[in-house]
Coordinates of C-alpha atoms in Angstrom, one line a residue:
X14 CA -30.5 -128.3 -131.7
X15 CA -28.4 -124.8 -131.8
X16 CA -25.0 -124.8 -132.3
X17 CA -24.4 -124.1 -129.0
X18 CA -26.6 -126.9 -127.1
X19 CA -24.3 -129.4 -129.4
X20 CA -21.1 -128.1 -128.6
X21 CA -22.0 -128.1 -124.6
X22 CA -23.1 -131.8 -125.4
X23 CA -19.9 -132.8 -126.8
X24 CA -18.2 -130.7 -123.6
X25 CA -20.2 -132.6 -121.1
X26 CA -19.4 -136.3 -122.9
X27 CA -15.9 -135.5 -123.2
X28 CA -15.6 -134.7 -119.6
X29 CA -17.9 -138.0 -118.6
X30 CA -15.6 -139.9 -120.7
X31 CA -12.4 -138.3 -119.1
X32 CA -13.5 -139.0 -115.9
X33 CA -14.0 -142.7 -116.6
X34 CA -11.2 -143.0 -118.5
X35 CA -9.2 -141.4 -115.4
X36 CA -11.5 -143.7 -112.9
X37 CA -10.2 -146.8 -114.8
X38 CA -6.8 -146.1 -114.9
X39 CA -6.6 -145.7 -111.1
X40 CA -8.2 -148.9 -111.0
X41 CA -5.8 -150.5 -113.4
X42 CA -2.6 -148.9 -111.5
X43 CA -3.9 -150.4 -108.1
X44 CA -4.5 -153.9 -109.6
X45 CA -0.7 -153.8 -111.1
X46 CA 0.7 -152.4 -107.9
X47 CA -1.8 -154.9 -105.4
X48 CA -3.9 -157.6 -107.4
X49 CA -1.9 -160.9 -107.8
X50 CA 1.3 -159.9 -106.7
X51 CA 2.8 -159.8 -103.5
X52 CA 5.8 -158.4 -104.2
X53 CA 7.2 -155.5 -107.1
X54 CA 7.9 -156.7 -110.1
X55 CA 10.5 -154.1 -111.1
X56 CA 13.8 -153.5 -109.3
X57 CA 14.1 -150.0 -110.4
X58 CA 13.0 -148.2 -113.2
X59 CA 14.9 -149.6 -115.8
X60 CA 16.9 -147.4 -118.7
X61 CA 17.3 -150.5 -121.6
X62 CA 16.7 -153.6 -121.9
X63 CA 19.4 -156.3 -122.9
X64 CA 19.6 -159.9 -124.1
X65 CA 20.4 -162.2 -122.0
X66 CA 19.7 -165.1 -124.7
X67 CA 21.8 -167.0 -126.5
X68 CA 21.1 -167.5 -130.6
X69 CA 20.2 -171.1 -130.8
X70 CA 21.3 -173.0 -134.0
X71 CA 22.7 -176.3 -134.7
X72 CA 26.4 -175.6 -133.6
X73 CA 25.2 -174.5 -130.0
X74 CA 26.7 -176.9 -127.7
X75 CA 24.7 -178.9 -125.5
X76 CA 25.6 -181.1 -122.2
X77 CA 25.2 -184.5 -124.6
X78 CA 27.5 -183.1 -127.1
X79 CA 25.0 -183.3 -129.7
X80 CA 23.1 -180.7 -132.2
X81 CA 19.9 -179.3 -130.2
X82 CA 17.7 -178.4 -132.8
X83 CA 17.2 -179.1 -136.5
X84 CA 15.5 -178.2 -138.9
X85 CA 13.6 -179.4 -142.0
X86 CA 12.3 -176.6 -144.9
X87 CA 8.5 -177.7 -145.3
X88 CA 7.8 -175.0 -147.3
X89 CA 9.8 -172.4 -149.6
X90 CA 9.1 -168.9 -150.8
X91 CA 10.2 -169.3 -154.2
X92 CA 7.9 -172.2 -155.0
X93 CA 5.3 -172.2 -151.7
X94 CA 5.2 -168.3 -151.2
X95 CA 5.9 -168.4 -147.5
X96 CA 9.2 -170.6 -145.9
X97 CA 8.0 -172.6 -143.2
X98 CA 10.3 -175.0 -141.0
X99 CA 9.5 -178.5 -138.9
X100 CA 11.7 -177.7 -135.4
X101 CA 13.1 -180.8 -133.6
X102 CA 14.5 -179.5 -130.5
X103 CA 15.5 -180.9 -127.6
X104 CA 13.8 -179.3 -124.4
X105 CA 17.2 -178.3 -122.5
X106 CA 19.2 -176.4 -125.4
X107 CA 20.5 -173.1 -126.0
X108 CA 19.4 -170.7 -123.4
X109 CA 16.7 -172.4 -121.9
X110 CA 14.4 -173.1 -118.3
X111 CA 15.1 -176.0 -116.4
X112 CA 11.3 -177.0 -114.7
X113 CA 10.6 -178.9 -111.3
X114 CA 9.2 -181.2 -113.7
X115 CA 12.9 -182.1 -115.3
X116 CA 14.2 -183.9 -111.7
X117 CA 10.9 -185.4 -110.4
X118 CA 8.2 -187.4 -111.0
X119 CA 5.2 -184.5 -109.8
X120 CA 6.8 -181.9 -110.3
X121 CA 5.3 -178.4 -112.4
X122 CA 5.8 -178.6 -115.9
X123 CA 7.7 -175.1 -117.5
X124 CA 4.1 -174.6 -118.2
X125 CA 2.7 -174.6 -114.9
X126 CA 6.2 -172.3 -113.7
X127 CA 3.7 -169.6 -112.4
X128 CA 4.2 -166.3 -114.1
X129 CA 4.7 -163.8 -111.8
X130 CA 8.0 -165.6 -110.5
X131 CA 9.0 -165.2 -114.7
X132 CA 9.7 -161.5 -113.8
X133 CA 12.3 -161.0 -111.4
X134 CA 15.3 -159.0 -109.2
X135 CA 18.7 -160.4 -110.6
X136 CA 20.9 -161.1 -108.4
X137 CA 24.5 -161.6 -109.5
X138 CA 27.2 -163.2 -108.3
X139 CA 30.5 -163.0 -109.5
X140 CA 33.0 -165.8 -109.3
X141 CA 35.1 -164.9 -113.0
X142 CA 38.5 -164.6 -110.8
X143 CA 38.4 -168.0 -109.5
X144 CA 36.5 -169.7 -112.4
X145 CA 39.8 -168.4 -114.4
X146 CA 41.8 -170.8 -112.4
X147 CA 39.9 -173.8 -111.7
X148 CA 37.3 -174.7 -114.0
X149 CA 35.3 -176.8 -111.8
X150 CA 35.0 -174.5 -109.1
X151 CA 31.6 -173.8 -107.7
X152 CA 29.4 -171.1 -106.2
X153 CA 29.7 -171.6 -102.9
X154 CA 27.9 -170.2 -99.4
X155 CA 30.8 -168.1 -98.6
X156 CA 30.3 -166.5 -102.2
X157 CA 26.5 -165.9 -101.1
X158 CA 27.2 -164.3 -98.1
X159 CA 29.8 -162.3 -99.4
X160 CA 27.3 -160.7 -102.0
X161 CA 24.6 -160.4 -98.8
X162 CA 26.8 -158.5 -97.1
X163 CA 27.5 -156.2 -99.8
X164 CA 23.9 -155.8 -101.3
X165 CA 21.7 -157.1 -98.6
X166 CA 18.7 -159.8 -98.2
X167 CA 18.1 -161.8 -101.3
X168 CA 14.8 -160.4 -102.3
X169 CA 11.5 -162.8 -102.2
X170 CA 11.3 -164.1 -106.1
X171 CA 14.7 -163.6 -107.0
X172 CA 16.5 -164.8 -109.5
X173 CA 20.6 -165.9 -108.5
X174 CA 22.6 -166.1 -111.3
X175 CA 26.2 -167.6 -111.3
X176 CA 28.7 -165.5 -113.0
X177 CA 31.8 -167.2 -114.0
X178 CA 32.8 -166.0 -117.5
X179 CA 31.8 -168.8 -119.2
X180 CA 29.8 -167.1 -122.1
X181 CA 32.8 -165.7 -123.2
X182 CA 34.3 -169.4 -123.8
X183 CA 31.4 -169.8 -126.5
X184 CA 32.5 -171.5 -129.9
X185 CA 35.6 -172.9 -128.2
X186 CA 36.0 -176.2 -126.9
X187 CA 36.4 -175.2 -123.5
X188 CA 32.9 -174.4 -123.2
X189 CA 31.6 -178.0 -122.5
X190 CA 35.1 -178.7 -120.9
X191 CA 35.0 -181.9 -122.5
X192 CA 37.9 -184.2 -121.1
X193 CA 38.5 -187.5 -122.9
X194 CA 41.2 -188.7 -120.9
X195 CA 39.1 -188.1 -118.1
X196 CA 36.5 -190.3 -119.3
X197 CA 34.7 -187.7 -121.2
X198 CA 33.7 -186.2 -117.9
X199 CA 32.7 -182.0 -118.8
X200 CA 34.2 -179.0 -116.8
X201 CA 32.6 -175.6 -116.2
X202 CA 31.4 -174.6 -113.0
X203 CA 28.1 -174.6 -111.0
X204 CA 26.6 -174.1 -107.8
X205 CA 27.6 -175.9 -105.2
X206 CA 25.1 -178.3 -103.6
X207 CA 25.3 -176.6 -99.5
X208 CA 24.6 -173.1 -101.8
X209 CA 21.5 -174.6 -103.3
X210 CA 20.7 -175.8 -99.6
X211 CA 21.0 -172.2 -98.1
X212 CA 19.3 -170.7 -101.1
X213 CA 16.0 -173.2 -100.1
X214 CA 16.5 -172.5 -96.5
X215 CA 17.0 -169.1 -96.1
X216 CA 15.7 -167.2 -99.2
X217 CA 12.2 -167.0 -101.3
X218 CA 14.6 -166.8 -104.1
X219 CA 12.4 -168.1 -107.3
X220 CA 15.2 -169.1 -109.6
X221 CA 18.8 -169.9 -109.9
X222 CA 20.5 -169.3 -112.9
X223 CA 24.2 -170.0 -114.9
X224 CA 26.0 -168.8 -117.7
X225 CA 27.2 -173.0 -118.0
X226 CA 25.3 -176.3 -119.2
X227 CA 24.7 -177.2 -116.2
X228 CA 23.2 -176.1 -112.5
X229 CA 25.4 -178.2 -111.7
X230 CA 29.1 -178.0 -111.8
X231 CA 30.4 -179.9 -114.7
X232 CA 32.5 -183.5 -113.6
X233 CA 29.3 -183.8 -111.3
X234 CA 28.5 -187.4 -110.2
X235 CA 25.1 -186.8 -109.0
X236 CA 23.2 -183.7 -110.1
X237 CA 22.8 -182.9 -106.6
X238 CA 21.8 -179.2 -106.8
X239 CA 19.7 -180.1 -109.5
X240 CA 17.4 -183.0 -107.1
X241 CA 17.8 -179.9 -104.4
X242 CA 16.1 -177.3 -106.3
X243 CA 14.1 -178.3 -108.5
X244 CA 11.5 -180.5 -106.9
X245 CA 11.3 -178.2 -104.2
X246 CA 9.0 -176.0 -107.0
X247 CA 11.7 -173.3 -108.0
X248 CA 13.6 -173.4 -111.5
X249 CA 16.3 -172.8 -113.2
X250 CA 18.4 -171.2 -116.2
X251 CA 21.1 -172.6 -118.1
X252 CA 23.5 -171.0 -120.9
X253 CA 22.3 -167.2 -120.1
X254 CA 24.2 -164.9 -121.8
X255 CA 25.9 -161.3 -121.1
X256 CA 25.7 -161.8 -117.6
X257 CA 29.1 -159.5 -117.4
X258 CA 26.9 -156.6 -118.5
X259 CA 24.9 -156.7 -115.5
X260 CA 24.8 -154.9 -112.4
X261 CA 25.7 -157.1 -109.1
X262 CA 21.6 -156.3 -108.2
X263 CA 18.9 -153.8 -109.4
X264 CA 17.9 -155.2 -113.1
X265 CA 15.0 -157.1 -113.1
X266 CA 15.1 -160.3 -115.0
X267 CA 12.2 -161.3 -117.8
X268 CA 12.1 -165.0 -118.6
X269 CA 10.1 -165.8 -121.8
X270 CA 9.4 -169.6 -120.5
X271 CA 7.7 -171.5 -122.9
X272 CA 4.2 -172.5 -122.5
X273 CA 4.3 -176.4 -123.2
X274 CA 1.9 -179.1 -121.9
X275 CA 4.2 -180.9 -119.6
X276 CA 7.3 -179.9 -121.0
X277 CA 10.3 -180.3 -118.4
X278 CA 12.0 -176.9 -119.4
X279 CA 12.5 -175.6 -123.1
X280 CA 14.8 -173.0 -124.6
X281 CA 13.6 -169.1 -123.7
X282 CA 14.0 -165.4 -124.3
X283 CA 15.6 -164.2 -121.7
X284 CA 15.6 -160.0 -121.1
X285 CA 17.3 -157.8 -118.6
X286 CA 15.5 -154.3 -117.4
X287 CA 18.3 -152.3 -116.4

């Protein structure tokens, strides 16, 4: 075959293959923008990404007051040639998911949380001021419509997260709020149980989430917003971190839930797109 005949071969495969190449990506973009998803996944395009994860270790504090994880040195590089660690952790340390599966008997396991509502708008609501004053204060409906009428609808998928400065009271005892003349009730806040009730009733919201131990606000006798939200199929988020870095809406939130066989939550990677 001359030189030329191959070289107008090569020309009309290359241009075959750039047109399926460009036919396949067209497909590809219409699947991520329709297929599976009812809803965008991103708020905006994001700029950076942040952390919104605690780093988990034996002194992070947990709502039983005891260590969350430990660990046990199977094998060592300096006599094994790799270091390799047994884990015992307990499900609900650190930053980590709270499941349906955690407050009722059918609910989804954090494996079953279905993945596209593991990407989602953060929405961010801000209740420092008061917090500062009364540590068992609690998100409450007037906070939510406040932020509504500032930012508009919750969107569908959401994920609501409770601000009340409480990251920044990490390593300090008055981050579990523990009270020992109070019976050893804890103190931080949460959301409030007729917030959780609106959330359900008049959002799509996904996921509510808090920069506490708890969903619930600390001396709680009941776990009320915890029964509320979580068997109705939505979860939730406890201990995120840098919450203050965040917009009051427009990042969208990345949970890194894990994937365990009927696990009731477990501790996650949580990321911002901002």
């Amino acid at each position: 075959m001359c030189g030329h005949c191959v070289m107008e071969n090569v020309k009309e495969r290359m241009l075959s293959r750039r047109s399926l190449f460009k036919g396949s990506a067209a497909l590809a973009g219409a699947a991520a923008l329709g297929a599976g998803t009812s809803r965008p996944v991103m708020a905006q395009a994001p700029r950076q990404v942040l952390d919104m994860t605690h780093e988990l270790s034996e002194d992070f504090p947990t709502f039983g007051g005891v260590p969350g994880i430990s660990y046990d040195k199977q094998f060592d590089i300096a006599t094994d040639g790799y270091n390799l660690y047994k884990l015992t952790i307990d499900e609900h340390t650190g930053t980590h998911i709270d499941a349906p599966l955690h407050f009722s008997s059918d609910g989804a396991s954090v494996a079953e949380i279905p993945v596209e509502t593991l990407a989602c708008p953060l929405c961010v609501i801000d209740i420092r001021a008061r917090a500062a004053e009364d540590r068992d204060t609690q998100l409450t409906p007037d906070d939510l419509s406040a932020w509504i009428g500032e930012h508009g609808e919750i969107p569908e998928g959401a994920c609501v997260a409770m601000n009340s400065g409480w990251a920044g009271k990490l390593g300090t005892d008055a981050f579990r709020g523990a009270d020992a003349a109070r019976g050893g009730s804890l103190h931080f806040p949460g959301f409030h149980i007729e917030a959780t009730q609106m959330l359900l009733e008049q959002t799509q919201a996904a996921a509510i989430a808090v920069d506490t131990l708890s969903l619930d606000f600390g001396p709680s006798p009941d776990f009320a917003t915890h029964y509320a939200w979580l068997p109705a199929g939505r979860y939730g988020i406890e201990c995120l971190a840098n919450l203050d870095a965040m917009p009051a809406q427009g990042a969208t939130l990345m949970v890194g839930a894990p994937k365990v066989r009927g696990g009731t939550g477990g501790p996650a990677r949580v990321m911002a797109l901002v």
